[in-house]
């Protein structure tokens, strides 16, 4: 059966085996076993209709999610820490240059990808799943879908599918900050403090 179960309730379970049995639309009986003992209790749950509609991912392309995630995590180092600045609190996927870019306006990280998985530019959100939890496996599938000018990123392995909405906006021209030209040199100004 389909049912919702509160995350807070899951976190309280310190058992080796847990059985969840729905009892109607608004209750689930939770039976937990640990150390040869078991206990059961009824947990009130919201109706399934309150869960948001699941996005049906479109076509996914075979790729190396590990390579993408490593480049993403390197670029994320320089992203803006303020989540209120959605575009800079993200990683920019530059299709033309085949790089992932992060910047906070003072520093910039640019991570190239030999195989670029997207057919267009995208702004990838900074979140814990992409930064820490999604496995760096070499086999997987990826999709970047756009509908009503909203981009959605889909990463999938055989065991896990993750979907998230990409931030909307225009990423600044990072090449004006650090041009990618051979032989480019910039002067370094040294300042000396003088004490009176």
Coordinates of C-alpha atoms in Angstrom, one line a residue:
X1 CA 0.0 0.0 0.0
X2 CA 1.0 3.6 -0.4
X3 CA 1.3 5.8 2.7
X4 CA 3.2 8.7 4.2
X5 CA 5.4 8.2 7.3
X6 CA 6.9 11.1 9.3
X7 CA 10.7 11.4 9.1
X8 CA 10.7 12.4 12.8
X9 CA 9.2 9.1 13.7
X10 CA 11.8 7.2 11.6
X11 CA 14.6 9.0 13.5
X12 CA 13.2 7.7 16.8
X13 CA 13.4 4.1 15.8
X14 CA 16.5 2.4 17.3
X15 CA 15.8 -1.1 16.2
X16 CA 17.3 -3.8 13.9
X17 CA 14.0 -4.6 12.3
X18 CA 11.0 -2.4 11.6
X19 CA 7.7 -3.4 10.1
X20 CA 5.3 -0.6 8.9
X21 CA 1.7 -1.7 8.3
X22 CA -0.9 0.8 7.1
X23 CA -4.2 0.7 8.9
X24 CA -6.6 2.8 6.7
X25 CA -5.6 6.2 5.3
X26 CA -4.6 8.0 8.5
X27 CA -2.7 5.4 10.6
X28 CA 0.3 3.1 10.4
X29 CA 1.2 0.4 12.9
X30 CA 4.9 0.5 13.5
X31 CA 6.4 -2.7 14.9
X32 CA 10.0 -2.6 15.9
X33 CA 12.3 -5.4 17.1
X34 CA 15.7 -5.1 18.9
X35 CA 17.6 -7.4 21.2
X36 CA 15.0 -10.1 21.1
X37 CA 12.2 -7.8 22.2
X38 CA 9.5 -6.1 20.1
X39 CA 7.0 -3.3 20.6
X40 CA 4.2 -1.8 18.4
X41 CA 2.5 1.5 18.3
X42 CA 0.1 3.3 16.0
X43 CA 1.4 6.4 14.3
X44 CA -1.1 9.0 12.9
X45 CA -0.1 9.9 9.3
X46 CA -1.3 12.5 6.8
X47 CA -3.1 11.3 3.7
X48 CA -1.1 10.4 0.6
X49 CA -2.9 13.1 -1.4
X50 CA -0.9 15.8 0.6
X51 CA 2.4 14.6 -1.0
X52 CA 3.4 16.7 -4.0
X53 CA 2.9 15.2 -7.4
X54 CA 6.0 13.3 -8.4
X55 CA 7.8 14.5 -11.5
X56 CA 8.0 11.8 -14.2
X57 CA 11.6 12.1 -15.5
X58 CA 12.0 12.3 -19.3
X59 CA 14.8 10.7 -21.2
X60 CA 18.0 10.0 -19.3
X61 CA 21.4 9.7 -20.8
X62 CA 24.1 7.2 -19.8
X63 CA 26.9 9.0 -18.0
X64 CA 29.6 8.9 -15.3
X65 CA 27.8 10.6 -12.3
X66 CA 31.1 10.3 -10.3
X67 CA 33.0 12.6 -12.7
X68 CA 30.2 15.1 -12.7
X69 CA 29.9 15.1 -8.9
X70 CA 33.6 15.5 -8.4
X71 CA 33.7 18.5 -10.7
X72 CA 30.5 19.9 -9.1
X73 CA 32.0 19.5 -5.6
X74 CA 35.3 21.2 -6.6
X75 CA 33.4 24.1 -8.1
X76 CA 31.1 24.4 -5.1
X77 CA 34.0 25.4 -3.0
X78 CA 33.9 29.0 -4.3
X79 CA 30.1 29.3 -4.5
X80 CA 28.5 32.1 -2.4
X81 CA 27.6 30.8 1.1
X82 CA 24.4 32.9 1.3
X83 CA 21.4 30.8 0.2
X84 CA 19.5 34.0 -0.4
X85 CA 21.7 34.7 -3.5
X86 CA 20.3 31.8 -5.4
X87 CA 22.3 32.2 -8.6
X88 CA 25.7 32.6 -6.9
X89 CA 24.8 30.0 -4.2
X90 CA 25.0 27.4 -7.0
X91 CA 27.3 25.8 -9.6
X92 CA 27.1 27.0 -13.2
X93 CA 27.3 24.3 -15.9
X94 CA 28.8 26.1 -19.0
X95 CA 27.9 23.9 -22.0
X96 CA 30.1 26.0 -24.4
X97 CA 33.3 25.7 -22.4
X98 CA 32.4 22.2 -20.9
X99 CA 33.1 23.4 -17.3
X100 CA 31.4 23.7 -14.0
X101 CA 32.0 27.1 -12.3
X102 CA 31.5 28.4 -8.8
X103 CA 32.1 32.0 -7.6
X104 CA 31.1 34.3 -4.8
X105 CA 32.3 37.4 -6.5
X106 CA 35.7 37.3 -4.8
X107 CA 37.0 33.9 -5.8
X108 CA 36.3 31.5 -8.6
X109 CA 36.7 27.8 -9.2
X110 CA 36.5 26.3 -12.7
X111 CA 36.3 22.5 -13.1
X112 CA 36.5 21.1 -16.6
X113 CA 34.6 18.0 -17.7
X114 CA 36.0 15.9 -20.5
X115 CA 32.5 14.5 -21.2
X116 CA 29.9 17.2 -20.6
X117 CA 26.5 15.6 -19.7
X118 CA 24.2 18.5 -20.6
X119 CA 23.1 19.8 -23.9
X120 CA 22.6 23.3 -22.6
X121 CA 23.8 25.7 -19.8
X122 CA 22.3 25.1 -16.4
X123 CA 22.6 26.5 -12.8
X124 CA 22.9 23.5 -10.4
X125 CA 21.6 24.1 -6.9
X126 CA 23.9 23.7 -3.9
X127 CA 22.4 21.1 -1.6
X128 CA 23.5 18.4 0.8
X129 CA 22.5 15.5 -1.5
X130 CA 24.7 16.7 -4.4
X131 CA 27.5 17.9 -2.1
X132 CA 27.8 14.9 0.2
X133 CA 25.3 12.1 -0.2
X134 CA 24.9 11.1 -3.8
X135 CA 27.4 8.3 -4.5
X136 CA 30.3 8.9 -6.9
X137 CA 29.6 5.8 -9.0
X138 CA 31.0 5.5 -12.5
X139 CA 27.7 4.0 -13.9
X140 CA 24.5 6.0 -14.1
X141 CA 22.1 8.2 -16.0
X142 CA 21.4 11.9 -16.1
X143 CA 18.8 14.2 -17.5
X144 CA 18.3 18.0 -17.6
X145 CA 14.7 18.7 -18.4
X146 CA 13.0 22.0 -19.1
X147 CA 9.4 22.9 -18.9
X148 CA 7.8 26.3 -18.7
X149 CA 11.4 27.8 -18.5
X150 CA 12.0 25.7 -15.4
X151 CA 15.0 23.3 -15.5
X152 CA 15.0 20.0 -13.5
X153 CA 18.1 17.9 -12.9
X154 CA 17.7 14.1 -12.6
X155 CA 20.6 11.8 -11.5
X156 CA 20.0 8.1 -11.4
X157 CA 21.8 4.9 -10.5
X158 CA 20.3 1.4 -10.3
X159 CA 19.5 2.0 -6.6
X160 CA 18.7 5.7 -6.4
X161 CA 17.0 8.4 -8.4
X162 CA 17.4 12.1 -7.3
X163 CA 15.4 14.9 -8.8
X164 CA 15.8 18.6 -8.0
X165 CA 14.8 22.0 -9.4
X166 CA 17.5 24.2 -10.8
X167 CA 17.6 27.9 -9.7
X168 CA 16.3 30.4 -12.1
X169 CA 18.3 33.4 -13.2
X170 CA 21.4 34.6 -15.1
X171 CA 24.8 33.6 -14.0
X172 CA 27.4 36.4 -14.2
X173 CA 30.1 36.4 -17.0
X174 CA 32.8 34.6 -15.0
X175 CA 35.3 34.9 -17.9
X176 CA 35.5 38.6 -17.2
X177 CA 36.8 37.7 -13.8
X178 CA 39.4 35.2 -14.9
X179 CA 39.8 35.1 -18.7
X180 CA 40.7 31.6 -20.1
X181 CA 43.2 32.8 -22.7
X182 CA 46.7 31.4 -23.3
X183 CA 49.5 33.7 -22.3
X184 CA 47.1 35.9 -20.2
X185 CA 48.9 37.6 -17.4
X186 CA 47.7 39.9 -14.7
X187 CA 49.9 42.2 -12.6
X188 CA 50.2 41.5 -8.9
X189 CA 50.3 44.7 -6.8
X190 CA 52.4 44.5 -3.6
X191 CA 51.6 46.9 -0.9
X192 CA 53.9 47.6 2.0
X193 CA 52.6 48.7 5.4
X194 CA 54.6 51.6 6.9
X195 CA 54.4 52.3 10.6
X196 CA 54.7 55.9 11.7

